[in-house]
Amino acid sequence: MPRSSAALQLTGHELLANGRFAQATTLLRRAMRATGKDVASCITPAGEGCLVYAYALYDLGRALLLEGRPAAAISVLRERLQIANQQPVVATELALARSAEARK
């Protein structure tokens, strides 16, 4: 049975919290696809689908950064920053990714 986008996002978030970054990225990408949403349709999030998409996108950026892929994280977090939800938190994570990339 297919899992809902919210269930996929939550499981991806838990994997991220448990340090299983590669597995988290895979599941978070699935969660994003399952919402049927994209950044353009969620600039001003309306409804659960956009919020799940936004949370999965943020967690994906964090997972990529923690996995040691700051350039990929920057790309994802720049997209996430366009969504009008928790932007200060996203901006902080983006700054961390940029700092990590500069140290490479």
mmCIF file of C-alpha atoms in Angstrom:
data_model
loop_
_atom_site.group_PDB
_atom_site.id
_atom_site.type_symbol
_atom_site.label_atom_id
_atom_site.label_comp_id
_atom_site.label_asym_id
_atom_site.label_seq_id
_atom_site.Cartn_x
_atom_site.Cartn_y
_atom_site.Cartn_z
ATOM 1 C CA MET A 1 0.000 0.000 0.000
ATOM 2 C CA PRO A 2 1.431 3.431 -0.899
ATOM 3 C CA ARG A 3 2.310 5.612 2.061
ATOM 4 C CA SER A 4 1.023 9.150 2.317
ATOM 5 C CA SER A 5 3.327 12.079 1.693
ATOM 6 C CA ALA A 6 3.001 13.088 5.357
ATOM 7 C CA ALA A 7 3.980 9.604 6.551
ATOM 8 C CA LEU A 8 6.968 9.567 4.179
ATOM 9 C CA GLN A 9 8.067 13.005 5.390
ATOM 10 C CA LEU A 10 7.759 12.011 9.036
ATOM 11 C CA THR A 11 9.762 8.823 8.506
ATOM 12 C CA GLY A 12 12.392 10.790 6.565
ATOM 13 C CA HIS A 13 12.558 13.294 9.424
ATOM 14 C CA GLU A 14 13.075 10.454 11.914
ATOM 15 C CA LEU A 15 15.830 8.944 9.764
ATOM 16 C CA LEU A 16 17.502 12.352 9.640
ATOM 17 C CA ALA A 17 17.277 12.674 13.429
ATOM 18 C CA ASN A 18 18.862 9.233 13.763
ATOM 19 C CA GLY A 19 21.809 10.116 11.521
ATOM 20 C CA ARG A 20 20.700 7.967 8.590
ATOM 21 C CA PHE A 21 21.176 10.755 6.070
ATOM 22 C CA ALA A 22 21.309 8.801 2.800
ATOM 23 C CA GLN A 23 18.130 6.904 3.656
ATOM 24 C CA ALA A 24 16.476 10.149 4.749
ATOM 25 C CA THR A 25 17.256 11.880 1.436
ATOM 26 C CA THR A 26 15.674 9.055 -0.524
ATOM 27 C CA LEU A 27 12.506 9.064 1.568
ATOM 28 C CA LEU A 28 12.227 12.852 1.667
ATOM 29 C CA ARG A 29 12.445 13.034 -2.128
ATOM 30 C CA ARG A 30 9.649 10.450 -2.298
ATOM 31 C CA ALA A 31 7.582 12.513 0.144
ATOM 32 C CA MET A 32 8.023 15.616 -1.998
ATOM 33 C CA ARG A 33 6.957 13.766 -5.152
ATOM 34 C CA ALA A 34 3.988 12.249 -3.332
ATOM 35 C CA THR A 35 2.612 15.697 -2.471
ATOM 36 C CA GLY A 36 2.266 16.553 -6.161
ATOM 37 C CA LYS A 37 3.540 20.036 -5.282
ATOM 38 C CA ASP A 38 6.533 22.148 -6.246
ATOM 39 C CA VAL A 39 8.093 25.385 -5.045
ATOM 40 C CA ALA A 40 6.135 27.532 -7.502
ATOM 41 C CA SER A 41 2.787 26.191 -6.309
ATOM 42 C CA CYS A 42 3.743 26.595 -2.640
ATOM 43 C CA ILE A 43 5.299 30.084 -2.494
ATOM 44 C CA THR A 44 2.392 30.974 -0.223
ATOM 45 C CA PRO A 45 1.609 27.577 1.260
ATOM 46 C CA ALA A 46 -2.026 26.647 1.293
ATOM 47 C CA GLY A 47 -3.033 23.291 2.664
ATOM 48 C CA GLU A 48 -1.312 20.239 4.044
ATOM 49 C CA GLY A 49 0.324 19.262 0.743
ATOM 50 C CA CYS A 50 2.357 22.462 0.578
ATOM 51 C CA LEU A 51 3.377 22.236 4.216
ATOM 52 C CA VAL A 52 4.489 18.628 3.841
ATOM 53 C CA TYR A 53 6.408 19.620 0.704
ATOM 54 C CA ALA A 54 8.067 22.529 2.542
ATOM 55 C CA TYR A 55 9.035 20.412 5.561
ATOM 56 C CA ALA A 56 10.406 17.636 3.357
ATOM 57 C CA LEU A 57 12.392 20.147 1.300
ATOM 58 C CA TYR A 58 13.927 21.654 4.453
ATOM 59 C CA ASP A 59 14.766 18.239 5.888
ATOM 60 C CA LEU A 60 16.279 17.236 2.556
ATOM 61 C CA GLY A 61 18.552 20.277 2.673
ATOM 62 C CA ARG A 62 19.616 19.435 6.232
ATOM 63 C CA ALA A 63 20.237 15.793 5.332
ATOM 64 C CA LEU A 64 22.401 16.764 2.379
ATOM 65 C CA LEU A 65 24.405 19.152 4.528
ATOM 66 C CA LEU A 66 24.897 16.602 7.297
ATOM 67 C CA GLU A 67 25.837 13.998 4.689
ATOM 68 C CA GLY A 68 28.707 16.282 3.654
ATOM 69 C CA ARG A 69 27.126 17.624 0.473
ATOM 70 C CA PRO A 70 26.887 21.370 1.175
ATOM 71 C CA ALA A 71 26.619 22.438 -2.493
ATOM 72 C CA ALA A 72 23.574 20.215 -2.959
ATOM 73 C CA ALA A 73 22.153 21.468 0.342
ATOM 74 C CA ILE A 74 22.573 25.083 -0.783
ATOM 75 C CA SER A 75 20.577 24.415 -3.930
ATOM 76 C CA VAL A 76 17.745 22.755 -2.012
ATOM 77 C CA LEU A 77 17.663 25.333 0.785
ATOM 78 C CA ARG A 78 17.614 28.225 -1.699
ATOM 79 C CA GLU A 79 14.472 26.698 -3.188
ATOM 80 C CA ARG A 80 12.976 26.171 0.272
ATOM 81 C CA LEU A 81 13.665 29.788 1.231
ATOM 82 C CA GLN A 82 11.180 30.880 -1.448
ATOM 83 C CA ILE A 83 8.305 29.278 0.488
ATOM 84 C CA ALA A 84 6.747 31.677 3.006
ATOM 85 C CA ASN A 85 6.978 29.381 6.013
ATOM 86 C CA GLN A 86 9.656 29.366 8.724
ATOM 87 C CA GLN A 87 12.044 31.351 6.505
ATOM 88 C CA PRO A 88 14.356 32.495 9.360
ATOM 89 C CA VAL A 89 15.077 28.848 10.255
ATOM 90 C CA VAL A 90 15.716 28.045 6.599
ATOM 91 C CA ALA A 91 17.994 31.073 6.223
ATOM 92 C CA THR A 92 20.059 29.922 9.201
ATOM 93 C CA GLU A 93 20.488 26.443 7.721
ATOM 94 C CA LEU A 94 21.381 27.967 4.345
ATOM 95 C CA ALA A 95 24.084 30.074 6.023
ATOM 96 C CA LEU A 96 25.505 26.924 7.613
ATOM 97 C CA ALA A 97 25.562 25.192 4.230
ATOM 98 C CA ARG A 98 27.290 28.149 2.596
ATOM 99 C CA SER A 99 29.872 28.212 5.376
ATOM 100 C CA ALA A 100 30.513 24.487 4.988
ATOM 101 C CA GLU A 101 30.899 24.870 1.224
ATOM 102 C CA ALA A 102 33.360 27.767 1.686
ATOM 103 C CA ARG A 103 35.525 25.551 3.919
ATOM 104 C CA LYS A 104 35.863 22.866 1.230
#
